[in-house]
mmCIF file of N, CA and C in Angstrom:
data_model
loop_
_atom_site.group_PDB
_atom_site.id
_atom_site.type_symbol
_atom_site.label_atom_id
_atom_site.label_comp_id
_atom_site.label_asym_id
_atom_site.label_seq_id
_atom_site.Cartn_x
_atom_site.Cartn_y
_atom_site.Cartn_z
ATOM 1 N N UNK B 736 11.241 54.685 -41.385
ATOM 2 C CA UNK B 736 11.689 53.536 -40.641
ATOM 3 C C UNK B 736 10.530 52.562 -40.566
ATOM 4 N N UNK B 737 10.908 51.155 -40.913
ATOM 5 C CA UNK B 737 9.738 50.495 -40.600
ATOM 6 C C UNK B 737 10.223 49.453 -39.632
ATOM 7 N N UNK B 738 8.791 48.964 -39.114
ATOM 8 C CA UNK B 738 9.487 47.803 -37.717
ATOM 9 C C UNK B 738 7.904 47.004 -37.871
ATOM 10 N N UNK B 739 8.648 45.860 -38.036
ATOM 11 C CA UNK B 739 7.862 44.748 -38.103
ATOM 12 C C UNK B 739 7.329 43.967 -36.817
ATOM 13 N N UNK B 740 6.159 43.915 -36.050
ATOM 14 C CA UNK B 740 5.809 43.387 -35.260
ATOM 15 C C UNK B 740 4.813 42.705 -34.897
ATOM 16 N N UNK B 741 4.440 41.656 -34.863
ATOM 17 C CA UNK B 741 3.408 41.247 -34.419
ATOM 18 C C UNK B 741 1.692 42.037 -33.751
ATOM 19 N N UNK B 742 2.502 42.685 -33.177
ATOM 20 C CA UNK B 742 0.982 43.536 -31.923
ATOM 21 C C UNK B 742 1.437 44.824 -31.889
ATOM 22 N N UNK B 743 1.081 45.874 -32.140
ATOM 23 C CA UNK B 743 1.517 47.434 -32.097
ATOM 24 C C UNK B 743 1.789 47.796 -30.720
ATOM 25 N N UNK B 744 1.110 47.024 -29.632
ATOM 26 C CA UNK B 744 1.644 48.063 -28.093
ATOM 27 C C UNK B 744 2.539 47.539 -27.597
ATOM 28 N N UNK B 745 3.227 45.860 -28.258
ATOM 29 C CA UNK B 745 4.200 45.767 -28.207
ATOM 30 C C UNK B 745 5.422 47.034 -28.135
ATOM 31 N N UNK B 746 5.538 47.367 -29.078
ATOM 32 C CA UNK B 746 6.412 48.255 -29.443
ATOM 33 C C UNK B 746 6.262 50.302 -29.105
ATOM 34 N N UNK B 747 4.604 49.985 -29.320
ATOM 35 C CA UNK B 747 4.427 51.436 -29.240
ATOM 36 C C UNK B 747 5.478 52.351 -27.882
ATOM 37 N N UNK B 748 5.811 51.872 -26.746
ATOM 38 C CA UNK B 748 6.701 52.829 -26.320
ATOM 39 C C UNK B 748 8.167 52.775 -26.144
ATOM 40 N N UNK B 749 8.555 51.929 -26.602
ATOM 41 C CA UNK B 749 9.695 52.300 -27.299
ATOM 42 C C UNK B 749 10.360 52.924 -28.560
ATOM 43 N N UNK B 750 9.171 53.408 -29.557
ATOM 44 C CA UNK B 750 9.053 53.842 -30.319
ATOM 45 C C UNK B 750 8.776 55.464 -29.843
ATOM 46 N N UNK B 751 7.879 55.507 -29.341
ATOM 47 C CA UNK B 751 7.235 56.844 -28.510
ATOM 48 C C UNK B 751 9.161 57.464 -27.859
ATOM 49 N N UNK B 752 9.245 56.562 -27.023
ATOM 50 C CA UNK B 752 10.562 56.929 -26.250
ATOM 51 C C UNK B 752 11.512 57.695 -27.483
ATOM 52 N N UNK B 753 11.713 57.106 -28.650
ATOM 53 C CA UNK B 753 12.250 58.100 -29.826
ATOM 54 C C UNK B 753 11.904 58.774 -30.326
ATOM 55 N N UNK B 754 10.959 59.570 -29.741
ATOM 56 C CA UNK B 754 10.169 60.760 -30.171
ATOM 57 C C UNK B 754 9.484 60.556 -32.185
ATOM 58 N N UNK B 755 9.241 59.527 -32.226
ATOM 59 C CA UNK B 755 9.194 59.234 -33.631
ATOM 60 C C UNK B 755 7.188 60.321 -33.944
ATOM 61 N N UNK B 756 7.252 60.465 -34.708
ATOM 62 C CA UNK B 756 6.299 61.139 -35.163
ATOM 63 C C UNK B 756 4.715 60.803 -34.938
ATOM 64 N N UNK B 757 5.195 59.543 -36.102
ATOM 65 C CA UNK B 757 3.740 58.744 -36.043
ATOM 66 C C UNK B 757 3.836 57.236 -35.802
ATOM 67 N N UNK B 758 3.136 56.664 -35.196
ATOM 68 C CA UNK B 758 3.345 55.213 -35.575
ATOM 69 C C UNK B 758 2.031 54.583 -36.687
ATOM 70 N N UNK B 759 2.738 54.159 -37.615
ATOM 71 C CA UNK B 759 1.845 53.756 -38.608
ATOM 72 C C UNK B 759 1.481 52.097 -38.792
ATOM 73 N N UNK B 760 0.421 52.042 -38.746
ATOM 74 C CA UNK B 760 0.330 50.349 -39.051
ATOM 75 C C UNK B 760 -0.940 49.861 -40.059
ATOM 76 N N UNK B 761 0.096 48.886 -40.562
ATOM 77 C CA UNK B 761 -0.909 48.303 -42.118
ATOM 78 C C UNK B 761 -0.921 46.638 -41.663
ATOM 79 N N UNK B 762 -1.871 46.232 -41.087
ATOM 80 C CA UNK B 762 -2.190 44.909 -40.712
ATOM 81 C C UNK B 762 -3.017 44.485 -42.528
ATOM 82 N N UNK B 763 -3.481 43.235 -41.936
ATOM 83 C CA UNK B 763 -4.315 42.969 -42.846
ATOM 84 C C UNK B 763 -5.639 42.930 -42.792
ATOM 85 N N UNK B 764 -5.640 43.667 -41.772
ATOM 86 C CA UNK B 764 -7.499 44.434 -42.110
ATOM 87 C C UNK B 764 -7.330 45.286 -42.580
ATOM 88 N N UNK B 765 -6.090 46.699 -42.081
ATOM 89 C CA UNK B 765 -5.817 47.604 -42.841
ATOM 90 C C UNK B 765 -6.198 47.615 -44.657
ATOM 91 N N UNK B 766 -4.812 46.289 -44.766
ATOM 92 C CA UNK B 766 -4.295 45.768 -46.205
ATOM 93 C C UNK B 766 -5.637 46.016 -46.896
ATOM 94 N N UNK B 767 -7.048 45.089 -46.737
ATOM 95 C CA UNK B 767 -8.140 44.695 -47.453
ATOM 96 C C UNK B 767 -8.891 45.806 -47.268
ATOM 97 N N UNK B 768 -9.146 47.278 -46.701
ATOM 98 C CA UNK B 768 -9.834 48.218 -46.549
ATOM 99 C C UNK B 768 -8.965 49.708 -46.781
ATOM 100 N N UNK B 769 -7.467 49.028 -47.265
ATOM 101 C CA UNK B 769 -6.889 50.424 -48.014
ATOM 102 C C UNK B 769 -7.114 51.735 -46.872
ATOM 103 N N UNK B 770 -6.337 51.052 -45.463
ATOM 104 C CA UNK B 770 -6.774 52.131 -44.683
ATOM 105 C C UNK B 770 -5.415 51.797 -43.763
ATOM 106 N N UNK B 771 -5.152 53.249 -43.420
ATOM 107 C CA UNK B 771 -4.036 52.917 -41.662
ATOM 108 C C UNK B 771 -4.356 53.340 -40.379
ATOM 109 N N UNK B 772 -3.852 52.453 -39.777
ATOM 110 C CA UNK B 772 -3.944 52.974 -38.662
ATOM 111 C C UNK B 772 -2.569 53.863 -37.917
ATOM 112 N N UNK B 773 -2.595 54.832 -37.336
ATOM 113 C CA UNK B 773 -2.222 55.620 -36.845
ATOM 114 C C UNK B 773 -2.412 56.526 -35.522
ATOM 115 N N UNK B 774 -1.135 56.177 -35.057
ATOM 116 C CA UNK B 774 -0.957 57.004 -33.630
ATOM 117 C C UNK B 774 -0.153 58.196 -34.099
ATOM 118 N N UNK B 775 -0.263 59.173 -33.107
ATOM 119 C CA UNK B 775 0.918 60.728 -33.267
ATOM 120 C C UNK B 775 1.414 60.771 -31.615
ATOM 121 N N UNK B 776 2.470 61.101 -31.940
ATOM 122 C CA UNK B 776 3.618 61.183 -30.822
ATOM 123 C C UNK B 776 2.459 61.636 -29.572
ATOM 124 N N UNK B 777 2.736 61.458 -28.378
ATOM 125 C CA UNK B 777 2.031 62.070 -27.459
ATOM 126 C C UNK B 777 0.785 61.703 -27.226
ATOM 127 N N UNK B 778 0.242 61.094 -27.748
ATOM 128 C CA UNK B 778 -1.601 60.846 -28.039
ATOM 129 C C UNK B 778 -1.410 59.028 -27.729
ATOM 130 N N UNK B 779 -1.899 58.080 -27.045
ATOM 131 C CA UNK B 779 -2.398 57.154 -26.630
ATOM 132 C C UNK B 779 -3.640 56.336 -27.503
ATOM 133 N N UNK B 780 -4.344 57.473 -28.695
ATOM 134 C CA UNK B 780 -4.937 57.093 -29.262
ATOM 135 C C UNK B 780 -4.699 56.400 -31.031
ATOM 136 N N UNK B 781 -5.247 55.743 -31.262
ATOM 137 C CA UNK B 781 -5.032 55.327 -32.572
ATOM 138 C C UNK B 781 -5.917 56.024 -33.112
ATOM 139 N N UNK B 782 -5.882 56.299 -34.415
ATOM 140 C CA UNK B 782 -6.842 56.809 -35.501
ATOM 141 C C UNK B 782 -7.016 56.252 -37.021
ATOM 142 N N UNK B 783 -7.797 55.718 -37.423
ATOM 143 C CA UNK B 783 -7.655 54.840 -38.875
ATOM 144 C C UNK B 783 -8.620 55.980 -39.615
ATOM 145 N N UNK B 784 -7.359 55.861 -40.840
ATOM 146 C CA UNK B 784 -8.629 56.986 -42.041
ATOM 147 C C UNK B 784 -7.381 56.326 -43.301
ATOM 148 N N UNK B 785 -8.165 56.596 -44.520
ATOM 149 C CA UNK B 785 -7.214 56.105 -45.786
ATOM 150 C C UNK B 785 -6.006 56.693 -45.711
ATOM 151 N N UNK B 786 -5.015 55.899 -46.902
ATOM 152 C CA UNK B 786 -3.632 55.779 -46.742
ATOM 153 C C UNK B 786 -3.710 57.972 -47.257
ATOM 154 N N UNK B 787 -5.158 58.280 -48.854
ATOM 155 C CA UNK B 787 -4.449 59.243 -48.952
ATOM 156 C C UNK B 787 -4.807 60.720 -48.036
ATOM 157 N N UNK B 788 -5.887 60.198 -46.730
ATOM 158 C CA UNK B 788 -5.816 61.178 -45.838
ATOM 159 C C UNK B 788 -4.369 61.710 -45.390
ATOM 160 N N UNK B 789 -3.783 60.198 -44.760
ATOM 161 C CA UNK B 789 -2.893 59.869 -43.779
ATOM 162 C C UNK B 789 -1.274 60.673 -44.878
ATOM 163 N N UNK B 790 -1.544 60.591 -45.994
ATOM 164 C CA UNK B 790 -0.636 61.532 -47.211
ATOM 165 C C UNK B 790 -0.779 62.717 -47.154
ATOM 166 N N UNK B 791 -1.953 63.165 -47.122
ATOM 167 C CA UNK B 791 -2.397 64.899 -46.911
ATOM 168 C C UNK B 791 -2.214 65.366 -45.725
ATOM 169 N N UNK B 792 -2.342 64.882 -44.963
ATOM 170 C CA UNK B 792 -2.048 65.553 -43.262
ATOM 171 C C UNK B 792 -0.703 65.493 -43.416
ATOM 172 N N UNK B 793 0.103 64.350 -43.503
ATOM 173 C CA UNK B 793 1.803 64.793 -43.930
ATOM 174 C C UNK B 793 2.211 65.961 -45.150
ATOM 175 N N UNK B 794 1.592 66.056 -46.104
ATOM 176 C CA UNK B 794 1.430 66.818 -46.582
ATOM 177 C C UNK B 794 1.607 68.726 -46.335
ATOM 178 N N UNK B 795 0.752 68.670 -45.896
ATOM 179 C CA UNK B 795 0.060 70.157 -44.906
ATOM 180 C C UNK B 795 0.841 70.272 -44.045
ATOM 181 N N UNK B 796 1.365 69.245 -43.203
ATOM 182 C CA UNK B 796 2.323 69.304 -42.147
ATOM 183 C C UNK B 796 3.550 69.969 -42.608
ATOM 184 N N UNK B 797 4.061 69.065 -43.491
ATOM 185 C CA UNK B 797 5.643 70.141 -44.486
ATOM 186 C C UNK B 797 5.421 71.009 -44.885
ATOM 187 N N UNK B 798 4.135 71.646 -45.338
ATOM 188 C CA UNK B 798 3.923 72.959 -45.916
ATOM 189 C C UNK B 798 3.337 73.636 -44.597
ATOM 190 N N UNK B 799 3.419 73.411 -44.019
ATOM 191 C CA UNK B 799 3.245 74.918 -42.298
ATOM 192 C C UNK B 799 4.908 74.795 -41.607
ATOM 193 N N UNK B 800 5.539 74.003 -42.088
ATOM 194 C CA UNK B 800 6.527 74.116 -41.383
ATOM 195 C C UNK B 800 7.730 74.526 -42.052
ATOM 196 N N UNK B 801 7.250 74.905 -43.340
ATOM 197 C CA UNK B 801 7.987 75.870 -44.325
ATOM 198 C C UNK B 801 8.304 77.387 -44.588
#
């Protein structure tokens, strides 16, 4: 699902409220440093690491829950 917004805490809890996983965001600082930022359900914090960290932790995630 993607959702287009201006400011991420805009939205962040209504998003949260749907138990959605992660919230992912690719601004354009992101864009020019090939990096996301990322929240996980429950956590208040953001975390930025590359797109193919942010692939491998999803990754690993489907394979423990297999």
């Amino acid at each position: 699902r993607y959702i287009s917004v201006t400011g991420v805490q805009t939205c962040a809890l209504p998003i949260s409220l749907q138990k959605i996983p992660y919230i992912v965001v690719v601004g354009k600082k992101e864009s020019q440093n090939r990096m996301v930022s990322v929240r996980t359900l429950g956590s208040e914090n953001q975390e930025e690491m590359s797109f193919d960290q942010f692939k491998q932790k999803l990754q690993q995630q489907i394979l423990q829950k297999k």
